[in-house]
Tab-separated table of C-alpha atoms and ligand atoms in Angstrom:
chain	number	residue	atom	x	y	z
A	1	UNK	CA	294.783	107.926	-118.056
A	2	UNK	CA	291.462	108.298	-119.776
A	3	UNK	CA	290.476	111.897	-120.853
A	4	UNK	CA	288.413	114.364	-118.236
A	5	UNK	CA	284.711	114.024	-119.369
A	6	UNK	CA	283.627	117.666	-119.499
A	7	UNK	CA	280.140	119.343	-120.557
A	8	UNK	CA	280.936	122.692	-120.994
A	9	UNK	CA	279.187	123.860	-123.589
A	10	UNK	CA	276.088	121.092	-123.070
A	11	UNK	CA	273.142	121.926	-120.947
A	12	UNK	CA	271.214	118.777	-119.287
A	13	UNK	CA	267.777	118.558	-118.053
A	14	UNK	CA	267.333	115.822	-115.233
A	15	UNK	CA	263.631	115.376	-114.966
A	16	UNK	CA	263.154	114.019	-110.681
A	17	UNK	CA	266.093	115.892	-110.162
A	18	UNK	CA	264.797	117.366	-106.277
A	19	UNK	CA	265.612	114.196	-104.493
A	20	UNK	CA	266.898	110.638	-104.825
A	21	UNK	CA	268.892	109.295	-108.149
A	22	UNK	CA	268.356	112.235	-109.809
A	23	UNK	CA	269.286	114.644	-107.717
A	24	UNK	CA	272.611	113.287	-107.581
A	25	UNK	CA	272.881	112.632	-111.468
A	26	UNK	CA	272.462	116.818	-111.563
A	27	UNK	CA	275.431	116.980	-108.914
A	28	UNK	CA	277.152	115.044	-110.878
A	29	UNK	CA	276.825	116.860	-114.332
A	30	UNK	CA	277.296	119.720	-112.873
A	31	UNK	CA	280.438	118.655	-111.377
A	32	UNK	CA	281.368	117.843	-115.114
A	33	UNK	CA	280.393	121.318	-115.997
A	34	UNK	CA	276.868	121.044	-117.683
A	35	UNK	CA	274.553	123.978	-117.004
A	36	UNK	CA	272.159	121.514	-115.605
A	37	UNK	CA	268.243	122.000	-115.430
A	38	UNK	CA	266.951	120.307	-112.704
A	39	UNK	CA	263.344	119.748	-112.880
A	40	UNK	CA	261.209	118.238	-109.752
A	41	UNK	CA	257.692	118.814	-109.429
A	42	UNK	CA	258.204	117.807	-105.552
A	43	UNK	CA	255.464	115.386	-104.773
A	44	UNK	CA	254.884	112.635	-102.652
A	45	UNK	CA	256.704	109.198	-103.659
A	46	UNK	CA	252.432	107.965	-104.627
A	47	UNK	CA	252.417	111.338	-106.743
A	48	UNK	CA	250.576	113.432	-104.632
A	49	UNK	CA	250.786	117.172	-104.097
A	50	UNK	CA	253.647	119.532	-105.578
A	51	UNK	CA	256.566	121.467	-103.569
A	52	UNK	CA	258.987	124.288	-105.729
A	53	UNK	CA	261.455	123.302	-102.476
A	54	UNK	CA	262.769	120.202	-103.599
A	55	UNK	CA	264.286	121.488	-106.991
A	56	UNK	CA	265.303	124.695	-105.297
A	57	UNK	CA	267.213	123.044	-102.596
A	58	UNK	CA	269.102	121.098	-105.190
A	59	UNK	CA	269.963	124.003	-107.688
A	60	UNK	CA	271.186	125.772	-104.511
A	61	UNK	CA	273.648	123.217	-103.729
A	62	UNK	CA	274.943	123.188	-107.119
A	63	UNK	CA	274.957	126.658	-107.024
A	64	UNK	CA	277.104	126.815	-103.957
A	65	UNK	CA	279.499	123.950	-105.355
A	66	UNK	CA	280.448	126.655	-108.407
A	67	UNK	CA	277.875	125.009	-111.056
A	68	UNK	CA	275.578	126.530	-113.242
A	69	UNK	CA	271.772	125.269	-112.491
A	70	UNK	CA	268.171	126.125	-113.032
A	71	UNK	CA	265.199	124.754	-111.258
A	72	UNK	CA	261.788	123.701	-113.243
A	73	UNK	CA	258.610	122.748	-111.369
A	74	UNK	CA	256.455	121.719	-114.231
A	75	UNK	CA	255.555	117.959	-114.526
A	76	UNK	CA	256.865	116.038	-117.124
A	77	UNK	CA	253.824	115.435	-118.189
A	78	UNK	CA	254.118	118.902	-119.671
A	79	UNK	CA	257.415	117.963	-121.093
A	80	UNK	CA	257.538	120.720	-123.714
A	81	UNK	CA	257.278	123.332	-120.993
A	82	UNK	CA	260.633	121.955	-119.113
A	83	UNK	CA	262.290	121.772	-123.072
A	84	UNK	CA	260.962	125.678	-123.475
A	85	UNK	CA	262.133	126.176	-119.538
A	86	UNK	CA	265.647	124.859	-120.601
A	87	UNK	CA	265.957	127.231	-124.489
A	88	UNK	CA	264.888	130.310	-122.018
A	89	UNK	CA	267.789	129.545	-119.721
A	90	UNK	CA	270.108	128.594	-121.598
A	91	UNK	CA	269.342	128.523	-125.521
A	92	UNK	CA	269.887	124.672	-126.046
A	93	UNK	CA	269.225	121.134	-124.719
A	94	UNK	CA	272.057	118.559	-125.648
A	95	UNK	CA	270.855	115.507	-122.991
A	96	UNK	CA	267.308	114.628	-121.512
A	97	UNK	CA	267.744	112.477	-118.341
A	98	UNK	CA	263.792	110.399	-117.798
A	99	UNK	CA	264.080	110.181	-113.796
A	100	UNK	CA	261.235	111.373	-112.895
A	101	UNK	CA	258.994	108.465	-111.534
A	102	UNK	CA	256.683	107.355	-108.375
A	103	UNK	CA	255.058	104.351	-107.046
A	104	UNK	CA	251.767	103.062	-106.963
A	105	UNK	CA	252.496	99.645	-105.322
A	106	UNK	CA	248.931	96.810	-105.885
A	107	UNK	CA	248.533	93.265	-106.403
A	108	UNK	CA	246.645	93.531	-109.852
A	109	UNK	CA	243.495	91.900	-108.266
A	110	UNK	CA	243.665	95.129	-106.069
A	111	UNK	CA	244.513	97.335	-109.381
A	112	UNK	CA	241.993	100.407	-110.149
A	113	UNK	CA	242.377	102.729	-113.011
A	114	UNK	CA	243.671	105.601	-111.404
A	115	UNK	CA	246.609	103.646	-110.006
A	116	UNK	CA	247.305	102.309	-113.920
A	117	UNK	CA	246.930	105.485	-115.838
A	118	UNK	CA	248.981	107.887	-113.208
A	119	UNK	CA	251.880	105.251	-113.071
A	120	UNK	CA	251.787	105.024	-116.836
A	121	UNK	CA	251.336	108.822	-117.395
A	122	UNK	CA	254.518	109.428	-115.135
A	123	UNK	CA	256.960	107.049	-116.678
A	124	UNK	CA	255.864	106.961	-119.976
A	125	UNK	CA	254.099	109.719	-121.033
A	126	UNK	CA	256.403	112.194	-118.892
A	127	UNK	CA	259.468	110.308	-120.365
A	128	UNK	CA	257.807	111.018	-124.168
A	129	UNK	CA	256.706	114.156	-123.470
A	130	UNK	CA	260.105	115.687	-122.287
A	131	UNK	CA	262.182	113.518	-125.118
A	132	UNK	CA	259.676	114.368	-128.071
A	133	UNK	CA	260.002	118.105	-126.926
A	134	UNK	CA	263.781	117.684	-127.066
A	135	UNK	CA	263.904	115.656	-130.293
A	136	UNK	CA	264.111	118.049	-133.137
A	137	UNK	CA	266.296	120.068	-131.014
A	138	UNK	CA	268.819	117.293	-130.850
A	139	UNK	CA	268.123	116.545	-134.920
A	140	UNK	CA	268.824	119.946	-135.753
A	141	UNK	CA	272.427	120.230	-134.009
A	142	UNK	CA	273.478	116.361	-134.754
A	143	UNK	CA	273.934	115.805	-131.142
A	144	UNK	CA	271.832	114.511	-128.277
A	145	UNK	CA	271.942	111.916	-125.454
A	146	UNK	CA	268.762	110.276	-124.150
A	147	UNK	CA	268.964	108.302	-121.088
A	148	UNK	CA	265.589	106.554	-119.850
A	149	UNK	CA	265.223	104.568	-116.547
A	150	UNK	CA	263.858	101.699	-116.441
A	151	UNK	CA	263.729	99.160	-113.679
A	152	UNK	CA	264.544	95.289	-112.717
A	153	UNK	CA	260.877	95.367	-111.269
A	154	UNK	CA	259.907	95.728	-115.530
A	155	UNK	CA	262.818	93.576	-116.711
A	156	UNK	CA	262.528	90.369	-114.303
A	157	UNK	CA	258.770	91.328	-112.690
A	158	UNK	CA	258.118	92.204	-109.109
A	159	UNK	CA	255.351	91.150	-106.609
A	160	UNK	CA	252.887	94.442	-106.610
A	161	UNK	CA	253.970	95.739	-109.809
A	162	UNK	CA	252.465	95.394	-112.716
A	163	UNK	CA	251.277	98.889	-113.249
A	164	UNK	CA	255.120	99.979	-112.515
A	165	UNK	CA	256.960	97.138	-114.572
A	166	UNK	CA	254.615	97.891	-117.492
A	167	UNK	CA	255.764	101.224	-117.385
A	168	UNK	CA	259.499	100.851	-116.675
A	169	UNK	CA	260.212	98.021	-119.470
A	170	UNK	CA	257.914	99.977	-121.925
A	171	UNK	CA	260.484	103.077	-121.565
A	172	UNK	CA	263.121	100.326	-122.981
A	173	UNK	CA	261.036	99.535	-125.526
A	174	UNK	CA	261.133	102.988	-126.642
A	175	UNK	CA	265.011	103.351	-125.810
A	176	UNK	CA	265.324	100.236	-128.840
A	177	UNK	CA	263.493	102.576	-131.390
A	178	UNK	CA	264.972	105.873	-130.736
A	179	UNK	CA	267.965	104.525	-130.394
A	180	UNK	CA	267.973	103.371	-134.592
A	181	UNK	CA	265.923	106.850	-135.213
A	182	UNK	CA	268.647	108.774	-133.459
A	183	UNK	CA	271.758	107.281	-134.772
A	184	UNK	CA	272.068	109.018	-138.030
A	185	UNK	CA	271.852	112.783	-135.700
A	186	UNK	CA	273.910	111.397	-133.119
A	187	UNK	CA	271.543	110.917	-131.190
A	188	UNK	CA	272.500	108.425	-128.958
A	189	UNK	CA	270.001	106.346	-126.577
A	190	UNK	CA	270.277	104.408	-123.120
A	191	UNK	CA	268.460	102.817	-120.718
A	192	UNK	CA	269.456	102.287	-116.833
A	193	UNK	CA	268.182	99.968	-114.191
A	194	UNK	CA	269.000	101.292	-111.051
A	195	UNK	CA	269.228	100.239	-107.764
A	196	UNK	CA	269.761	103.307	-105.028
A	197	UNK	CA	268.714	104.170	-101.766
A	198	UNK	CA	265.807	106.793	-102.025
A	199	UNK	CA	262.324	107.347	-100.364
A	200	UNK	CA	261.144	104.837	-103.211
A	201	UNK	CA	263.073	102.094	-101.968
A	202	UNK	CA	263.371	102.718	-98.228
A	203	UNK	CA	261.980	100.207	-96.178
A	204	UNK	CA	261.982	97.484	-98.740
A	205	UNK	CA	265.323	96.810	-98.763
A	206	UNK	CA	267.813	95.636	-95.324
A	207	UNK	CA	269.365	98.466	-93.668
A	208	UNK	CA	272.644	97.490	-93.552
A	209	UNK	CA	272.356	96.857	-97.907
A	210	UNK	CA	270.155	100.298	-97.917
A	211	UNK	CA	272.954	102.721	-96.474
A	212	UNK	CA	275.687	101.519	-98.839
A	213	UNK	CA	273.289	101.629	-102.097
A	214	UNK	CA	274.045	105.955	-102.328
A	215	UNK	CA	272.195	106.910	-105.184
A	216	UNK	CA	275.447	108.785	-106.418
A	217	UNK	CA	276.895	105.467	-107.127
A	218	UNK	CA	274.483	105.167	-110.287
A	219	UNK	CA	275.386	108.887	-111.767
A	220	UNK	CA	278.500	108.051	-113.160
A	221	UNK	CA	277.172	105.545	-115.517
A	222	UNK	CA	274.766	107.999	-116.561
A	223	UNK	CA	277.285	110.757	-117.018
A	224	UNK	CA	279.266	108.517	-119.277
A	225	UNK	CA	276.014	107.131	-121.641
A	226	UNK	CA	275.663	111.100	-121.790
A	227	UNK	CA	278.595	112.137	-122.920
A	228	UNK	CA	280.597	112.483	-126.053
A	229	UNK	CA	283.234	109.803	-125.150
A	230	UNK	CA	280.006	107.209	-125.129
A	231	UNK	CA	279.204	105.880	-128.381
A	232	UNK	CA	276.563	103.199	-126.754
A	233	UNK	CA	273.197	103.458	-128.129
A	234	UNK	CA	269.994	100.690	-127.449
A	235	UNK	CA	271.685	99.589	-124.428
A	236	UNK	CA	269.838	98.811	-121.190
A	237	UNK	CA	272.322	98.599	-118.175
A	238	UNK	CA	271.556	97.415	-114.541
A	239	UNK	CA	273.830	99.815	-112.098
A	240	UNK	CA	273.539	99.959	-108.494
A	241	UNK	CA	276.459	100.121	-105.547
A	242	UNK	CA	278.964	100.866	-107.339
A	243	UNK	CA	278.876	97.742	-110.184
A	244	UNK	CA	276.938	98.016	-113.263
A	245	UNK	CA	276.728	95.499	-115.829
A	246	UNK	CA	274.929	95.586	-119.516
A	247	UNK	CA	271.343	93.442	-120.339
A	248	UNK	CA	270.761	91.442	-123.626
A	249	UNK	CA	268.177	89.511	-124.890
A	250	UNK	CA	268.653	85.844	-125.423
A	251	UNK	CA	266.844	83.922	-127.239
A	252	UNK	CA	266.987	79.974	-127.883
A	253	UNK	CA	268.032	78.697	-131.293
A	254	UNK	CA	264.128	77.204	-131.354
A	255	UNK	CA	262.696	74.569	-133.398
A	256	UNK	CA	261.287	74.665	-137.069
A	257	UNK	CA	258.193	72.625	-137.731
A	258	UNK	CA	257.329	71.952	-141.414
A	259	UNK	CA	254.726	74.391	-142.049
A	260	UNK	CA	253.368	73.108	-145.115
A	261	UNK	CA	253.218	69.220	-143.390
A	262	UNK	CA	251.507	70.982	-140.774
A	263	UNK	CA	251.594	70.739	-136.723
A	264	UNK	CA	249.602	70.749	-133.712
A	265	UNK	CA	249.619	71.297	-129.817
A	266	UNK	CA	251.290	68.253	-129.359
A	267	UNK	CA	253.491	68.556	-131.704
A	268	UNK	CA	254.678	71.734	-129.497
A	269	UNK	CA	254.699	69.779	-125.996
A	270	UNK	CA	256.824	67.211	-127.401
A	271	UNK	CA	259.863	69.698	-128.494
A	272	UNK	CA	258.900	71.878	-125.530
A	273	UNK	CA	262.365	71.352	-123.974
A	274	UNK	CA	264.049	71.982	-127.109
A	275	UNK	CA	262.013	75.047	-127.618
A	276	UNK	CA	263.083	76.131	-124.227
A	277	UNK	CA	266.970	75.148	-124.695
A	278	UNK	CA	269.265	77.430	-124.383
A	279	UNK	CA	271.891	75.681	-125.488
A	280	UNK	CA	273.396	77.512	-128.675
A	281	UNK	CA	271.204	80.643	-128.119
A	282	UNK	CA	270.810	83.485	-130.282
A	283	UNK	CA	271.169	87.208	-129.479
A	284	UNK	CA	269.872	88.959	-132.113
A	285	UNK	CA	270.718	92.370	-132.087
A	286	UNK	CA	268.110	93.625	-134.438
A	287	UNK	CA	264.170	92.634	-136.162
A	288	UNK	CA	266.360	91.125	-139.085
A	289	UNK	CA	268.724	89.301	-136.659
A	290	UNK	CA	265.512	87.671	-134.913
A	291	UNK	CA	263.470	86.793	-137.830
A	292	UNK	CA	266.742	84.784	-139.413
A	293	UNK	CA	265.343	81.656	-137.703
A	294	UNK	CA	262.228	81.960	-139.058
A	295	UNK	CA	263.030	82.614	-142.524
A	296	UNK	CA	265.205	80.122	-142.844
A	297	UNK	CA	262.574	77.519	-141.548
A	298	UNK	CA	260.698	78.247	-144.233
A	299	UNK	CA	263.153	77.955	-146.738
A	300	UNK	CA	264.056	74.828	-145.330
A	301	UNK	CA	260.489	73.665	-146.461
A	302	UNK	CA	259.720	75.430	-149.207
A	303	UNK	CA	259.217	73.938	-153.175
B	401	NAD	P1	262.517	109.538	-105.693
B	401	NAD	O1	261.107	109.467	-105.280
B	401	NAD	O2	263.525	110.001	-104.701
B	401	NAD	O3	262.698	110.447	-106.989
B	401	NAD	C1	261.717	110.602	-107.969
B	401	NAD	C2	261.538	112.083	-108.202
B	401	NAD	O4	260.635	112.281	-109.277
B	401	NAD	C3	260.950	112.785	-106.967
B	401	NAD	O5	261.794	113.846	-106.561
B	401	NAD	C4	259.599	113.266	-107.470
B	401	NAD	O6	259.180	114.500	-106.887
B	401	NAD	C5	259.824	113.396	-108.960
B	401	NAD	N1	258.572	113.354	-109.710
B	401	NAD	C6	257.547	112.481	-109.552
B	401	NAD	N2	256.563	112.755	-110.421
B	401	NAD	C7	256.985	113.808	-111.174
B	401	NAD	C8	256.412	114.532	-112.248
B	401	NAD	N3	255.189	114.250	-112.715
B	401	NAD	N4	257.120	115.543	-112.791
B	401	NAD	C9	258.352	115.867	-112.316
B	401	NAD	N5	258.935	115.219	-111.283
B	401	NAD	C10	258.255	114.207	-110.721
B	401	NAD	O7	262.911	108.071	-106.217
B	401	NAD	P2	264.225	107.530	-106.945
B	401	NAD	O8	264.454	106.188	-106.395
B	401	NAD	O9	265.305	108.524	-106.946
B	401	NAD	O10	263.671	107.331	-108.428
B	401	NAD	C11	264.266	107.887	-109.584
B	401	NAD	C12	263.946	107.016	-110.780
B	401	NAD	O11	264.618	105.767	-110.658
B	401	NAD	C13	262.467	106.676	-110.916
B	401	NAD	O12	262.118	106.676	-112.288
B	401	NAD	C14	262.377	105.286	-110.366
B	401	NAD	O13	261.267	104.600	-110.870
B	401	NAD	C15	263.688	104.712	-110.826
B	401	NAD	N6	264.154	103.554	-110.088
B	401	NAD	C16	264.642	103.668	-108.835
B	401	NAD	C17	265.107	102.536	-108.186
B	401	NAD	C18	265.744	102.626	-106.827
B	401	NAD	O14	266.306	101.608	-106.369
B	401	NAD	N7	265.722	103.766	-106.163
B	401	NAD	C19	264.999	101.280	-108.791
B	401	NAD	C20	264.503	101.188	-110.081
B	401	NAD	C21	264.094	102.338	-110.727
């Protein structure tokens, strides 16, 4: 029987927490014990408008379940103000959960500015704001968990999305470099892409698939990447309906051209299918992993 995973000293801010995903991630920690802070500035799914309700509701319910919660209404755009939120409530923050996140759904041809920047300043800068708040807090005591949430619409691309899949595979980008910048704290760093039936994804997905995607089929996952059991760190996970399953790059072994004999175009549309072969790919783990081909093409032709 694997051992209870318990928070009971940890407190846990889940930014998005009023509705959706991560309203049931804050269920669920608190169910594990965490004193949870569950932030939600409570606007529309576009990012319109702001409603103290939606936290509220949630802290009630964790309230009545026997857990320990406190609702935050700031954006995460003011990230250190939900950080400062959580030290007033409850003197320490050992995991930051990025949830927070809306839609602003354009072909690019269609794409203005304000749609770019409020996508971008939601995802990203929300996600940095909150974590960079939390950062030295999690240096200091050698512990923290990170968890971002990314998307398949940034991993694989989707139709309408560019501002959003910019966003959501930049947070993983981040998750990569934390992740070694953490390590020596404990500071451990994940990234999710889930799939759950909320107001973001209603509509776009078959009814009969949309009522058996419950969003508290993703929390467990996240519970685990946050807690001490979890050793996981750079990992980007795709989780929805109760299966989950872990993302790596793969990269083809490649060819080396002779850079001293020197090559063209053509040169590169006749190996094309090589290039493109996947047969005997690489996963590098790390920048030194991936740049092993390369160096050892030119070794191959140097002197
Ligand atoms: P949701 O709309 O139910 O939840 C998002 C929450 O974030 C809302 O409660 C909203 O009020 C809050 N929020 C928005 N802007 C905020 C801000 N500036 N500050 C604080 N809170 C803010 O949607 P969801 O599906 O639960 O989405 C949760 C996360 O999961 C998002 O990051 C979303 O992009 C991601 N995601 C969801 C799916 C899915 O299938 N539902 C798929 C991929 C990624």
């Amino acid at each position: 029987m694997t051992e209870a995973i318990r928070f009971d000293d940890k407190v846990v801010i889940i930014t998005g927490a009023g509705g959706g995903l991560g309203r049931a991630h804050a269920l669920a920690f608190a169910r594990h014990g965490a004193r949870v802070v569950v932030n939600d500035l409570g606007g529309s799914a576009q990012g319109e408008g702001a409603n103290a309700s939606a936290a509220d509701r949630v802290v009630e319910e964790i309230r009545q379940a026997g857990g320990t919660a406190v609702a935050n209404h700031d954006s995460v755009t003011d990230g250190e103000k939900i950080v400062q939120h959580a030290l007033d409530a409850f003197g320490r923050v050992d995991v930051v959960v990025n949830n927070a996140g809306i839609l602003r759904d354009k072909t690019f041809h269609k794409m203005e500015d304000a749609d770019w920047d409020l996508v971008y300043r939601v995802h990203v800068e929300g996600a940095y704001k909150v974590t960079r708040a939390a950062w030295p807090l999690m240096r200091e005591q050698g512990y923290g968990r990170v968890i971002f949430t990314a998307s398949t619409s940034g991993i694989y691309g989707n139709f309408g999305q560019s501002n959003y899949g910019m966003a959501k595979l930049g947070l993983y980008g981040l998750t990569r470099t934390l992740a070694l910048e953490g390590r020596k704290n404990n500071i451990l760093v994940n990234a999710i892409a889930p799939t759950g039936a909320t107001r973001m994804t209603e509509g776009l997905i078959p009814p009969q698939v949309f009522e058996q995607l419950k969003p508290e089929l993703v929390s467990p996952l996240v519970v685990y990447l946050a807690s001490e059991a979890c050793q996981e760190t750079s990992g980007l996970f795709e989780v929805g309906g109760g299966w989950m399953g872990k993302v790596r790059w793969e990269r083809s072994l490649g060819v080396g051209f002779d850079p001293k004999a020197g090559f063209d175009a053509e040169d590169v549309a006749a190996s094309w299918q090589q290039i493109c072969s996947f047969e005997n790919a690489a996963h590098p783990a790390d920048n030194i992993e991936a740049l092993k081909e390369m160096m050892a093409n030119l070794q191959k032709h140097a002197g």
